[in-house]
Amino acid sequence: MTKDISITEVAKRAGVSIATVSRVFHNRGPVKESTRRKIESIIEETGYTPNQLARELANKKTQLIGLIVHDFTGEGLPRAINGVNQIVEDQGYHVLMTSTRGNLDSELRNFEILRSKRVEGIIFATRSFKKEHQEIIEKLPIPVVVMLQDTTENGISSVFFQNKQFAYDATKALLGMNHRQLAFFGGPSASVNSSHRKDGFIQAFMEAGMTPDDKMVKHGDFSIESGYIQMNKLLALKKPFTALVTINDAVAIGAINCLLDHGMRIPEDVSIIALDKTVVADASRVQLSAVSYSYQDLGIQAAKLLVKQIGSGNKTIEQIKIDYDVHLQDSTQRLNVKE
Amino acid sequence: MTKDISITEVAKRAGVSIATVSRVFHNRGPVKESTRRKIESIIEETGYTPNQLARELANKKTQLIGLIVHDFTGEGLPRAINGVNQIVEDQGYHVLMTSTRGNLDSELRNFEILRSKRVEGIIFATRSFKKEHQEIIEKLPIPVVVMLQDTTENGISSVFFQNKQFAYDATKALLGMNHRQLAFFGGPSASVNSSHRKDGFIQAFMEAGMTPDDKMVKHGDFSIESGYIQMNKLLALKKPFTALVTINDAVAIGAINCLLDHGMRIPEDVSIIALDKTVVADASRVQLSAVSYSYQDLGIQAAKLLVKQIGSGNKTIEQIKIDYDVHLQDSTQRLNVKE
DNA sequence: TTGTAGGCGTTATCAG
DNA sequence: CTGATAACGCCTACAA
């Protein structure tokens, strides 16, 4: 339980001025070898650590970046946060974290709080980007990078997944395997990412000259249980379908479990492709065909972009799209066309 | 892109002294109504936000707590972090987060960094608590709470799960169902928590008057895949067993999938109980019997304890054990004893 | 009701 | 080589 000691105290004990102590501590400027040693030994025995607050006040640099997220759970976000932290620490920055529970007021307040803490930049992850966000960000004297949403139109840099694009690709893959009766299990209808994925699904569908049946497009949340429930409802409709696109792997597993419980087989009876692949996918008894993309990379790119903007001082708007892969494994199968 | 403005600047524009501006901003002390309005309008139009650094320097309070974790991923930790953040923000504190990738040097360095940032307390989550940690913590002028390990013996407050106890209870439950040939799938042998759970398993086993067979105790990691691999190895031994205790639900699912792939049935052929229940458990086709405890609560308790210690200024050593439940569901079954 | 001034712990500039 | 001293932005007596 050593108490914190100030540079003045060290100087006093060494019988020198604080300027000299500072020089010794930072190895800069000339110092006579004997006094240097004297000071060093005092620093050692007192356990002196410079007060970063004072230091930061003096050079107007906090080496802090702020992070605003809904919460810290979920399959992907923690990985993204990890990516952010990794990059940021490598650059000598630290992360001040805040969570908002998705509450708009809380989000806006967090921008204020982080600003008053003089963070040098902010990474903001949100499920839905609103005008209020844009307004507050515009007034901020520091760069902001949005994660998970494309905010290019709002004049703000962002790093995000290509939701519509990969949903389109995945759907095309199913169509290419001769499937024509497709279902889609989305997330909450309020989720922007979910609706973009739905858009991709529908676009591929329509380009194939078909009109999607509203009844085949369901909404739930991102959980395994939700997949199970949605599938139960779908089966109750007694409408034929040969393939399914799900918002993520958890929902796919729920759907698969439900199908298996009804005595159906994957992929013989139904082909399934998931639009997100996390560790949960490993739990599937059928190797899941899925679109995958790296949350870690999402965080890394966001952090790199932010640090770059902090360094260059300019706020040019950049847009970074994270790559994805469509992996076809055992849960999808070519449909034999019966004439 | 409003620039940050200082209190001096506001005072200048309002034609008053900074003391008056301060009074207005904090609503304290008497201020003439007209000058108050004048100042308020200037604060409004300049978007003045007090510089927390300067403020904190002046009152020697940062309202910051530090968090040191291995990384931000995993099933449980993000929930714990969420719990921490929730409590801490409610109390007007903020969290400075650092991750160490399990590297000892990095852990020690993070203590120094956080200290120099003058956080008022630290929450440290680690997989193995070492002497080096103890030494550095003892020298810190601020309270530290360790999460996930019992560090009472090291004279440091901690909040943790009752690993040995619940492993013992779970094993007893199986023994109570007449199972006598038990296997145990642990995590990495270096994991302290894993070895405590193994201890509980072995103790229950020995209390029943039996000696555990080393071959039936396996080590891997915490993943679904690891469960699958360990089960494959176990089956290769061709040793009979009727029940299995796994380090967590993911490993249980891997083991179950492997058993199902070998044409065996759960729980008819093997009863399984997992020593941790997270969202992954939902993916199991057989409702998993498992021990469950709240990671969120772990974080909440740790944060509450830390805030309390910061407030009271004393560093009394406290120990908080998180409660658990043993839920017996469909993956375990009473064994019919054949005479 | 308002202003002055010292202090918080550093950094940095400029004399000695 | 070394030491004053003015910032940095704010708080808080204490004076006026």
XYZ file of C-alpha atoms (C1' of nucleotides) in Angstrom:
710
model
C 0.000 0.000 0.000
C 2.572 2.530 -1.168
C 1.087 5.971 -1.455
C 1.321 7.893 -4.680
C 4.241 10.262 -4.707
C 4.641 13.371 -6.806
C 7.586 14.574 -8.776
C 7.989 17.414 -6.299
C 8.418 14.949 -3.497
C 11.039 13.030 -5.432
C 12.847 16.273 -6.228
C 12.790 17.306 -2.618
C 14.259 14.038 -1.415
C 16.938 14.143 -4.068
C 17.712 17.734 -3.346
C 17.224 18.789 -6.949
C 14.561 20.571 -8.961
C 11.597 18.857 -10.510
C 12.955 19.698 -13.937
C 15.919 17.474 -13.323
C 13.766 14.644 -12.091
C 11.675 14.952 -15.218
C 14.795 14.790 -17.352
C 15.971 11.683 -15.639
C 12.616 10.012 -15.848
C 12.312 10.620 -19.566
C 15.990 10.189 -20.391
C 16.182 13.425 -22.158
C 18.483 16.332 -21.815
C 21.898 16.078 -20.193
C 22.168 15.082 -16.534
C 25.326 14.467 -14.565
C 25.814 10.767 -14.023
C 25.963 11.028 -10.252
C 22.762 13.011 -9.865
C 21.060 10.734 -12.350
C 21.886 7.723 -10.232
C 20.794 9.462 -7.094
C 17.442 10.331 -8.599
C 16.974 6.919 -10.091
C 17.455 5.243 -6.759
C 14.898 7.538 -5.170
C 12.406 6.862 -7.930
C 12.995 3.202 -7.339
C 12.497 3.242 -3.606
C 9.473 5.510 -3.595
C 7.833 3.672 -6.474
C 7.177 6.978 -8.171
C 4.833 6.847 -11.152
C 4.069 10.097 -12.931
C 0.488 11.193 -12.652
C -0.915 10.753 -16.114
C -3.697 13.204 -15.462
C -1.320 16.049 -14.896
C 0.804 14.951 -17.764
C -2.159 14.735 -20.070
C -3.395 18.094 -18.936
C -0.029 19.560 -19.777
C 0.305 18.093 -23.233
C -3.362 17.981 -24.084
C -3.201 14.351 -25.077
C -5.047 11.682 -23.149
C -4.106 8.631 -25.192
C -7.648 7.522 -24.597
C -10.254 6.380 -27.025
C -13.886 5.894 -26.124
C -16.020 2.901 -26.944
C -19.794 2.993 -26.977
C -21.621 -0.294 -27.349
C -25.058 -1.643 -26.619
C -23.620 -4.157 -24.191
C -20.599 -6.412 -24.009
C -22.254 -9.731 -24.659
C -23.207 -11.589 -27.790
C -21.222 -13.815 -30.075
C -19.578 -11.203 -32.206
C -19.140 -7.996 -30.279
C -16.657 -9.276 -27.721
C -14.406 -10.345 -30.557
C -14.697 -6.955 -32.167
C -13.871 -5.293 -28.866
C -10.891 -7.538 -28.586
C -9.728 -6.429 -31.989
C -10.153 -2.805 -31.053
C -8.258 -3.211 -27.829
C -5.425 -5.028 -29.458
C -4.751 -2.345 -32.062
C -5.316 0.505 -29.729
C -2.969 -0.791 -27.037
C -0.290 -1.393 -29.619
C -0.515 2.287 -30.432
C -0.248 3.334 -26.825
C -3.895 4.198 -26.434
C -6.377 2.892 -23.909
C -10.056 2.242 -24.114
C -12.701 3.829 -21.968
C -15.780 1.698 -22.289
C -19.416 2.590 -21.919
C -22.551 0.627 -22.553
C -25.984 1.918 -23.313
C -28.383 -1.002 -23.214
C -29.598 0.311 -26.552
C -31.093 3.373 -24.957
C -30.855 6.455 -27.167
C -30.569 8.925 -24.311
C -27.853 6.856 -22.782
C -26.003 6.735 -26.086
C -26.113 10.489 -26.474
C -25.070 11.016 -22.886
C -22.125 8.713 -23.367
C -20.854 10.860 -26.210
C -20.901 13.818 -23.832
C -19.228 11.906 -21.051
C -16.476 10.609 -23.278
C -15.956 14.035 -24.691
C -15.632 15.590 -21.293
C -13.133 12.885 -20.419
C -11.245 14.216 -23.436
C -10.918 10.948 -25.267
C -9.198 11.530 -28.586
C -11.617 9.516 -30.653
C -14.706 7.348 -30.329
C -15.783 4.006 -31.729
C -19.514 3.669 -31.760
C -21.270 0.355 -32.331
C -24.987 0.598 -32.805
C -27.884 -1.438 -34.078
C -29.631 1.513 -35.552
C -28.043 4.809 -36.440
C -30.292 7.814 -35.948
C -30.316 11.497 -36.852
C -29.666 12.341 -33.220
C -26.424 10.416 -33.411
C -25.392 12.233 -36.510
C -26.083 15.615 -34.980
C -24.113 15.001 -31.855
C -21.217 13.477 -33.747
C -20.995 16.420 -36.107
C -20.449 18.733 -33.183
C -17.696 16.636 -31.682
C -14.136 17.974 -32.001
C -12.785 14.442 -32.343
C -13.047 11.711 -34.950
C -15.718 9.050 -34.640
C -15.879 5.692 -36.374
C -19.142 3.796 -36.482
C -19.041 0.025 -36.352
C -21.698 -2.307 -37.788
C -23.580 0.278 -39.828
C -22.782 2.050 -43.059
C -22.985 5.732 -42.194
C -21.319 7.071 -45.304
C -24.498 8.918 -46.232
C -24.437 10.641 -42.887
C -20.929 11.832 -43.520
C -19.353 9.631 -40.860
C -16.645 7.013 -41.252
C -17.737 3.458 -40.706
C -16.665 -0.145 -40.787
C -19.287 -2.778 -41.443
C -20.317 -6.125 -42.844
C -21.844 -6.390 -46.293
C -25.183 -7.647 -45.114
C -27.193 -7.248 -48.257
C -24.439 -8.490 -50.487
C -23.737 -11.748 -48.695
C -27.416 -12.473 -48.113
C -27.822 -12.062 -51.848
C -24.890 -14.362 -52.577
C -26.091 -17.024 -50.180
C -29.575 -16.950 -51.652
C -28.149 -17.139 -55.162
C -26.211 -20.194 -54.082
C -29.416 -21.914 -53.062
C -31.139 -20.872 -56.271
C -28.151 -22.221 -58.147
C -28.800 -25.563 -56.496
C -32.280 -25.517 -58.005
C -34.122 -24.541 -54.871
C -37.171 -22.429 -55.636
C -39.220 -22.595 -52.475
C -37.209 -20.630 -49.969
C -37.884 -19.384 -46.474
C -36.075 -16.675 -44.562
C -35.724 -16.370 -40.781
C -34.667 -12.872 -39.843
C -33.826 -11.133 -36.598
C -35.917 -8.425 -34.942
C -37.711 -6.350 -37.553
C -36.163 -3.245 -35.993
C -32.658 -4.455 -36.735
C -31.129 -2.603 -39.634
C -28.650 -5.377 -40.323
C -31.392 -7.951 -40.342
C -33.466 -5.952 -42.793
C -30.478 -5.472 -45.102
C -30.001 -9.215 -45.150
C -33.645 -9.674 -45.919
C -33.277 -7.195 -48.766
C -30.462 -9.270 -50.225
C -32.542 -12.387 -49.943
C -35.501 -10.779 -51.649
C -33.434 -9.245 -54.393
C -31.895 -12.567 -55.371
C -35.327 -14.073 -55.256
C -36.856 -11.489 -57.524
C -33.982 -11.540 -59.952
C -34.825 -15.193 -60.414
C -38.212 -14.043 -61.610
C -40.147 -14.995 -58.515
C -42.091 -13.075 -55.926
C -41.304 -13.860 -52.318
C -44.158 -15.099 -50.206
C -44.549 -12.965 -47.096
C -45.508 -15.996 -45.083
C -42.117 -17.518 -45.742
C -40.276 -14.553 -44.258
C -40.260 -14.643 -40.475
C -38.850 -12.469 -37.735
C -37.578 -13.396 -34.299
C -34.383 -12.695 -32.463
C -30.868 -14.075 -32.833
C -31.204 -17.076 -30.531
C -31.317 -20.828 -30.969
C -34.699 -20.875 -29.323
C -36.010 -18.324 -31.772
C -34.959 -20.572 -34.646
C -36.855 -23.436 -33.116
C -39.994 -21.368 -32.633
C -39.942 -19.865 -36.094
C -39.547 -23.276 -37.627
C -42.477 -24.594 -35.664
C -44.603 -21.801 -37.034
C -43.364 -22.377 -40.531
C -44.160 -26.073 -40.398
C -47.617 -25.271 -39.097
C -48.314 -23.424 -42.347
C -47.934 -26.689 -44.218
C -46.469 -24.780 -47.135
C -43.812 -26.708 -49.009
C -40.258 -25.371 -48.916
C -36.924 -26.923 -49.751
C -34.471 -24.388 -48.441
C -33.991 -21.890 -45.668
C -31.793 -18.848 -45.114
C -31.317 -17.811 -41.482
C -30.023 -14.600 -39.996
C -27.275 -16.483 -38.167
C -26.004 -19.875 -37.069
C -27.878 -19.949 -33.780
C -31.226 -19.574 -35.502
C -30.148 -22.209 -38.019
C -29.400 -24.664 -35.243
C -32.748 -24.011 -33.618
C -34.440 -24.594 -36.956
C -32.441 -27.758 -37.596
C -33.263 -29.153 -34.176
C -36.922 -28.492 -34.776
C -36.805 -30.193 -38.174
C -34.991 -33.203 -36.738
C -37.587 -33.399 -33.988
C -40.198 -33.582 -36.716
C -38.380 -36.486 -38.288
C -37.005 -34.526 -41.208
C -33.496 -34.777 -42.529
C -30.903 -32.121 -43.346
C -30.044 -31.591 -46.143
C -32.189 -34.252 -47.819
C -35.477 -32.592 -46.943
C -34.367 -29.031 -46.340
C -31.181 -27.169 -47.254
C -30.101 -24.536 -44.773
C -27.621 -21.727 -45.003
C -26.808 -19.362 -42.148
C -25.784 -15.729 -42.590
C -23.299 -15.684 -39.743
C -20.936 -18.278 -38.413
C -19.667 -18.143 -34.837
C -18.512 -20.752 -32.334
C -22.136 -21.746 -31.885
C -21.995 -23.330 -35.336
C -19.744 -26.043 -33.918
C -22.655 -27.329 -31.887
C -24.598 -28.255 -35.000
C -24.880 -31.959 -35.686
C -24.873 -31.150 -39.380
C -21.869 -29.157 -40.592
C -23.485 -25.848 -41.329
C -23.290 -24.107 -44.682
C -22.822 -20.499 -43.753
C -21.524 -17.073 -44.591
C -18.653 -16.111 -42.365
C -16.860 -12.880 -41.632
C -14.520 -11.816 -38.887
C -15.765 -9.740 -35.989
C -12.228 -9.462 -34.778
C -11.325 -7.867 -38.079
C -14.267 -5.517 -37.767
C -12.795 -4.212 -34.541
C -9.272 -4.116 -35.895
C -10.240 -2.110 -38.938
C -12.332 0.297 -36.917
C -9.499 0.882 -34.484
C -6.912 1.324 -37.214
C -9.092 3.804 -39.002
C -9.761 5.758 -35.843
C -6.125 5.896 -34.820
C -5.217 7.048 -38.297
C -7.777 9.808 -38.147
C -6.616 10.884 -34.727
C -3.083 11.038 -36.033
C -3.827 12.930 -39.208
C -6.230 15.283 -37.520
C -8.544 15.275 -40.472
C -11.979 13.843 -40.529
C -12.197 12.507 -44.067
C -15.033 10.075 -44.394
C -13.931 6.545 -45.010
C -15.856 3.398 -45.548
C -14.469 -0.053 -44.879
C -16.335 -3.163 -45.881
C -15.343 -6.363 -44.150
C -14.845 -9.362 -46.422
C -16.904 -12.486 -46.195
C -16.900 -16.075 -47.401
C -19.727 -18.340 -48.354
C -18.887 -21.821 -47.117
C -21.079 -24.565 -48.452
C -20.881 -27.600 -46.232
C -23.281 -30.384 -45.270
C -26.471 -28.513 -44.552
C -27.108 -27.644 -48.194
C -27.625 -29.915 -51.144
C -28.461 -29.630 -54.810
C -32.131 -30.301 -55.422
C -32.927 -32.951 -57.991
C -35.447 -31.431 -60.326
C -38.340 -33.775 -60.925
C -40.026 -33.074 -64.201
C -16.677 20.096 -35.213
C -16.940 22.506 -32.312
C -13.620 23.045 -30.638
C -13.213 22.442 -26.958
C -13.514 25.630 -24.994
C -12.107 26.342 -21.575
C -13.728 27.935 -18.599
C -11.440 30.916 -19.045
C -12.756 31.454 -22.516
C -16.338 31.330 -21.307
C -15.504 33.768 -18.535
C -13.865 36.114 -20.973
C -16.824 36.152 -23.306
C -19.221 36.695 -20.445
C -17.049 39.406 -18.990
C -16.876 37.712 -15.602
C -14.320 35.681 -13.678
C -13.904 31.959 -13.965
C -15.082 31.548 -10.400
C -18.488 32.855 -11.376
C -18.687 30.578 -14.363
C -17.814 27.675 -12.127
C -20.553 28.671 -9.725
C -23.103 28.817 -12.481
C -22.035 25.543 -13.948
C -22.303 23.727 -10.660
C -25.292 25.645 -9.353
C -23.629 26.536 -6.171
C -23.067 29.772 -4.387
C -25.127 32.867 -5.051
C -25.121 34.409 -8.524
C -27.180 37.322 -9.713
C -29.964 36.102 -11.952
C -28.961 38.283 -14.885
C -25.323 37.222 -14.938
C -26.380 33.621 -14.463
C -28.528 33.800 -17.574
C -25.804 35.526 -19.491
C -23.298 32.825 -18.604
C -25.736 30.034 -19.273
C -26.415 31.281 -22.749
C -22.698 31.444 -23.473
C -22.168 27.956 -22.171
C -24.985 26.868 -24.414
C -23.691 28.477 -27.568
C -20.077 27.501 -27.084
C -20.955 23.962 -26.097
C -18.634 24.253 -23.144
C -17.876 20.989 -21.342
C -15.549 21.128 -18.387
C -12.288 19.316 -18.924
C -12.519 16.334 -16.649
C -8.763 15.944 -16.583
C -8.245 19.304 -15.006
C -11.131 18.771 -12.693
C -9.873 15.376 -11.646
C -6.395 16.743 -11.133
C -7.834 19.398 -8.889
C -9.956 17.122 -6.747
C -7.791 14.053 -6.973
C -10.643 11.840 -8.037
C -10.805 10.263 -11.456
C -14.045 8.328 -11.140
C -12.259 5.625 -13.076
C -11.872 1.980 -12.317
C -9.531 -0.303 -14.178
C -10.344 -3.700 -15.594
C -7.720 -6.283 -16.420
C -8.843 -9.372 -18.281
C -7.272 -12.043 -20.407
C -9.386 -11.012 -23.376
C -12.951 -9.949 -23.959
C -14.277 -13.097 -25.567
C -15.635 -16.339 -24.196
C -19.082 -17.269 -23.019
C -18.919 -15.947 -19.526
C -16.544 -13.034 -19.301
C -18.498 -10.614 -21.475
C -21.461 -11.091 -19.174
C -19.302 -10.430 -16.150
C -17.926 -7.298 -17.791
C -21.453 -6.216 -18.478
C -22.283 -6.651 -14.825
C -19.272 -4.642 -13.816
C -20.045 -1.833 -16.187
C -23.636 -1.647 -15.130
C -22.878 -1.204 -11.432
C -19.952 1.052 -11.991
C -21.796 3.448 -14.294
C -24.661 3.642 -11.863
C -22.171 4.911 -9.325
C -20.748 7.496 -11.673
C -17.562 5.620 -12.405
C -16.178 4.569 -15.750
C -14.175 1.594 -16.799
C -10.761 1.669 -18.371
C -10.224 -1.690 -19.951
C -7.044 -3.562 -20.672
C -6.415 -7.039 -21.942
C -3.380 -9.173 -21.466
C -3.752 -12.232 -23.676
C -2.798 -14.189 -20.583
C 0.710 -12.839 -20.615
C 2.152 -12.301 -17.133
C 4.354 -9.374 -18.113
C 1.432 -7.734 -19.776
C -0.693 -8.254 -16.690
C 1.886 -6.665 -14.448
C 2.396 -3.790 -16.853
C -1.313 -3.167 -16.938
C -1.376 -2.704 -13.198
C 1.271 -0.018 -13.603
C -0.518 1.650 -16.466
C -3.817 1.731 -14.670
C -2.154 3.055 -11.597
C -0.464 5.834 -13.477
C -3.822 6.689 -14.990
C -4.897 7.071 -11.377
C -7.840 4.715 -11.516
C -9.415 4.460 -8.081
C -9.651 0.683 -8.041
C -8.980 -2.350 -10.174
C -10.900 -5.494 -11.046
C -8.590 -8.259 -12.098
C -9.814 -11.426 -13.785
C -7.236 -14.113 -14.188
C -7.009 -17.787 -14.904
C -4.124 -18.317 -12.579
C -3.142 -16.067 -9.758
C 0.590 -15.854 -9.124
C 2.930 -14.514 -6.474
C 3.949 -11.742 -8.824
C 0.365 -10.556 -8.893
C 0.171 -10.558 -5.158
C 3.347 -8.555 -4.810
C 2.333 -5.854 -7.199
C -1.152 -5.605 -5.759
C 0.162 -5.215 -2.237
C 2.101 -2.157 -3.273
C -0.857 -0.516 -4.933
C -2.419 2.440 -3.121
C -5.865 1.456 -4.354
C -8.205 -1.467 -3.727
C -8.145 -4.472 -6.015
C -10.784 -7.151 -6.385
C -9.902 -10.412 -8.089
C -12.525 -12.160 -10.131
C -12.675 -15.909 -10.807
C -10.100 -16.997 -8.255
C -10.213 -17.253 -4.507
C -7.329 -15.096 -3.330
C -8.280 -14.923 0.305
C -5.082 -16.672 1.261
C -3.113 -14.028 -0.562
C -4.824 -11.340 1.423
C -6.771 -9.962 -1.505
C -10.525 -9.583 -1.896
C -12.097 -11.825 -4.470
C -15.353 -12.923 -6.015
C -15.537 -16.382 -7.493
C -17.467 -19.494 -8.344
C -17.433 -22.497 -6.037
C -15.740 -24.815 -8.458
C -14.859 -27.640 -6.171
C -18.142 -27.532 -4.329
C -20.425 -27.731 -7.330
C -18.293 -30.341 -9.050
C -18.625 -32.373 -5.879
C -22.399 -31.865 -5.785
C -22.835 -32.773 -9.425
C -20.783 -35.910 -9.014
C -22.722 -36.854 -5.911
C -25.912 -36.467 -7.910
C -24.668 -39.021 -10.417
C -23.551 -41.358 -7.668
C -26.972 -40.947 -6.125
C -28.435 -42.202 -9.363
C -26.426 -45.376 -8.942
C -23.732 -44.528 -11.450
C -20.390 -45.998 -10.458
C -18.334 -45.847 -13.621
C -17.733 -42.168 -14.162
C -15.562 -40.201 -16.535
C -14.469 -36.585 -16.241
C -13.588 -34.227 -19.095
C -11.638 -31.268 -17.782
C -10.235 -28.118 -19.332
C -6.543 -27.333 -19.792
C -4.521 -28.894 -17.003
C -3.035 -25.464 -16.288
C -6.438 -24.016 -15.465
C -6.888 -23.570 -11.757
C -10.654 -23.581 -12.041
C -10.569 -26.771 -14.012
C -8.383 -28.500 -11.482
C -10.637 -27.391 -8.609
C -13.548 -28.968 -10.409
C -11.582 -32.104 -10.901
C -10.811 -32.116 -7.186
C -14.491 -31.966 -6.382
C -15.183 -34.811 -8.748
C -12.467 -36.957 -7.231
C -13.473 -36.182 -3.680
C -17.066 -37.276 -4.240
C -15.751 -40.334 -5.957
C -13.456 -41.299 -3.145
C -16.036 -40.590 -0.481
C -18.107 -43.247 -2.208
C -15.297 -45.621 -1.449
C -13.897 -45.840 -4.954
C -10.627 -44.885 -6.538
C -10.820 -42.860 -9.707
C -9.239 -44.353 -12.774
C -6.739 -41.942 -14.315
C -7.701 -43.060 -17.763
C -11.216 -41.817 -17.184
C -10.069 -38.299 -16.410
C -9.247 -36.345 -19.538
C -8.019 -32.857 -20.309
C -8.687 -30.653 -23.282
C -9.929 -27.109 -23.660
C -13.363 -25.566 -23.228
C -14.656 -26.099 -26.760
C -17.292 -28.267 -28.378
C -14.629 -29.778 -30.567
C -12.566 -30.692 -27.555
C -15.517 -32.602 -26.099
C -15.848 -34.540 -29.315
C -12.172 -35.420 -29.407
C -12.002 -36.442 -25.772
C -15.025 -38.684 -26.193
C -13.476 -40.321 -29.196
C -10.404 -41.117 -27.153
C -12.482 -42.373 -24.277
C -14.490 -44.695 -26.502
C -11.272 -46.026 -27.992
C -10.300 -47.269 -24.536
C -13.278 -49.608 -24.577
C -13.652 -49.152 -20.866
C -17.248 -49.258 -19.716
C -18.707 -46.094 -18.222
C -22.249 -44.977 -17.535
C -21.844 -41.340 -16.695
C -19.755 -38.319 -17.550
C -19.014 -34.993 -15.892
C -17.747 -32.260 -18.206
C -16.039 -28.989 -17.428
C -18.764 -27.043 -19.256
C -21.712 -27.284 -21.612
C -19.684 -26.896 -24.791
C -17.574 -29.937 -23.984
C -20.749 -31.817 -23.034
C -22.276 -31.062 -26.414
C -19.160 -32.227 -28.212
C -19.221 -35.425 -26.188
C -22.922 -35.951 -26.838
C -22.501 -35.420 -30.553
C -19.704 -37.961 -30.595
C -21.803 -40.490 -28.686
C -24.766 -39.979 -30.992
C -22.471 -40.422 -33.972
C -21.492 -43.770 -32.472
C -25.112 -44.798 -32.255
C -25.388 -44.381 -28.521
C -28.257 -42.767 -26.705
C -28.384 -40.068 -24.055
C -29.257 -40.655 -21.275
C -30.073 -44.337 -21.796
C -26.474 -45.330 -22.439
C -24.612 -42.494 -20.798
C -25.705 -39.827 -18.335
C -24.011 -36.465 -18.729
C -23.798 -33.462 -16.486
C -22.024 -30.228 -17.392
C -20.326 -27.938 -14.880
C -21.278 -24.711 -16.603
C -24.362 -23.679 -18.473
C -24.265 -20.863 -21.009
C -26.251 -20.047 -24.138
C -24.369 -22.819 -25.902
C -26.395 -25.317 -23.864
C -29.463 -24.345 -25.887
C -27.896 -25.948 -28.919
C -27.949 -29.373 -27.337
C -30.463 -31.781 -28.774
C -30.819 -33.312 -25.336
C -31.780 -30.874 -22.595
C -28.591 -30.734 -20.634
C -28.310 -31.494 -16.949
C -25.909 -28.882 -15.703
C -24.625 -26.706 -12.920
C -25.391 -23.083 -13.559
C -24.198 -19.842 -12.044
C -24.396 -16.254 -13.167
C -21.412 -14.563 -14.741
C -23.337 -11.345 -14.742
C -23.668 -11.667 -10.996
C -19.961 -12.351 -10.717
C -19.284 -8.983 -12.324
C -21.936 -7.224 -10.317
C -20.635 -8.493 -7.005
C -17.058 -7.676 -7.905
C -17.999 -4.145 -8.912
C -20.122 -3.575 -5.828
C -17.359 -4.773 -3.599
C -14.771 -2.608 -5.313
C -16.916 0.514 -5.209
C -17.591 -0.120 -1.552
C -13.895 -0.421 -0.843
C -13.109 2.710 -2.787
C -15.733 4.550 -0.803
C -14.684 3.308 2.595
C -11.029 3.725 1.880
C -10.177 0.566 3.731
C -8.848 -2.552 2.190
C -10.460 -5.221 4.332
C -10.280 -8.565 2.676
C -13.611 -9.896 1.585
C -14.591 -13.088 -0.080
C -17.759 -13.491 -2.091
C -18.878 -16.859 -3.363
C -21.346 -16.861 -6.201
C -24.308 -19.195 -5.791
C -24.992 -22.063 -8.108
C -27.765 -24.473 -8.999
C -27.634 -28.068 -10.073
C -30.293 -28.564 -12.718
C -31.030 -32.135 -13.571
C -32.724 -32.362 -16.928
C -32.815 -34.898 -19.734
C -29.166 -35.826 -20.115
C -29.020 -37.717 -16.836
C -30.949 -40.748 -15.736
C -31.080 -43.104 -12.784
C -29.210 -46.282 -13.498
C -31.116 -49.509 -12.984
C -28.936 -51.725 -10.918
C -28.777 -55.218 -12.337
C -27.944 -57.738 -9.729
C -22.664 38.791 -5.427
C -18.132 38.528 -7.546
C -13.054 38.309 -8.180
C -8.217 36.913 -6.808
C -4.920 33.615 -6.109
C -2.870 29.363 -4.735
C -2.734 24.559 -5.717
C -3.249 19.899 -8.293
C 1.361 17.298 -10.962
C 3.456 17.683 -15.313
C 5.843 19.602 -19.370
C 8.609 22.880 -21.686
C 11.048 27.121 -22.322
C 14.644 29.896 -21.067
C 18.036 31.577 -18.158
C 21.976 30.671 -15.458
C 24.284 20.478 -16.590
C 20.484 22.549 -13.602
C 16.779 25.450 -11.824
C 12.950 28.834 -12.154
C 8.645 29.579 -13.985
C 4.761 29.846 -17.026
C 1.371 27.159 -18.893
C -2.612 23.246 -18.882
C -7.996 23.930 -16.975
C -10.277 23.653 -12.968
C -11.499 24.048 -7.773
C -11.885 26.513 -3.618
C -10.982 29.306 0.075
C -10.676 33.998 1.105
C -11.234 38.838 0.038
C -13.593 42.548 -1.566
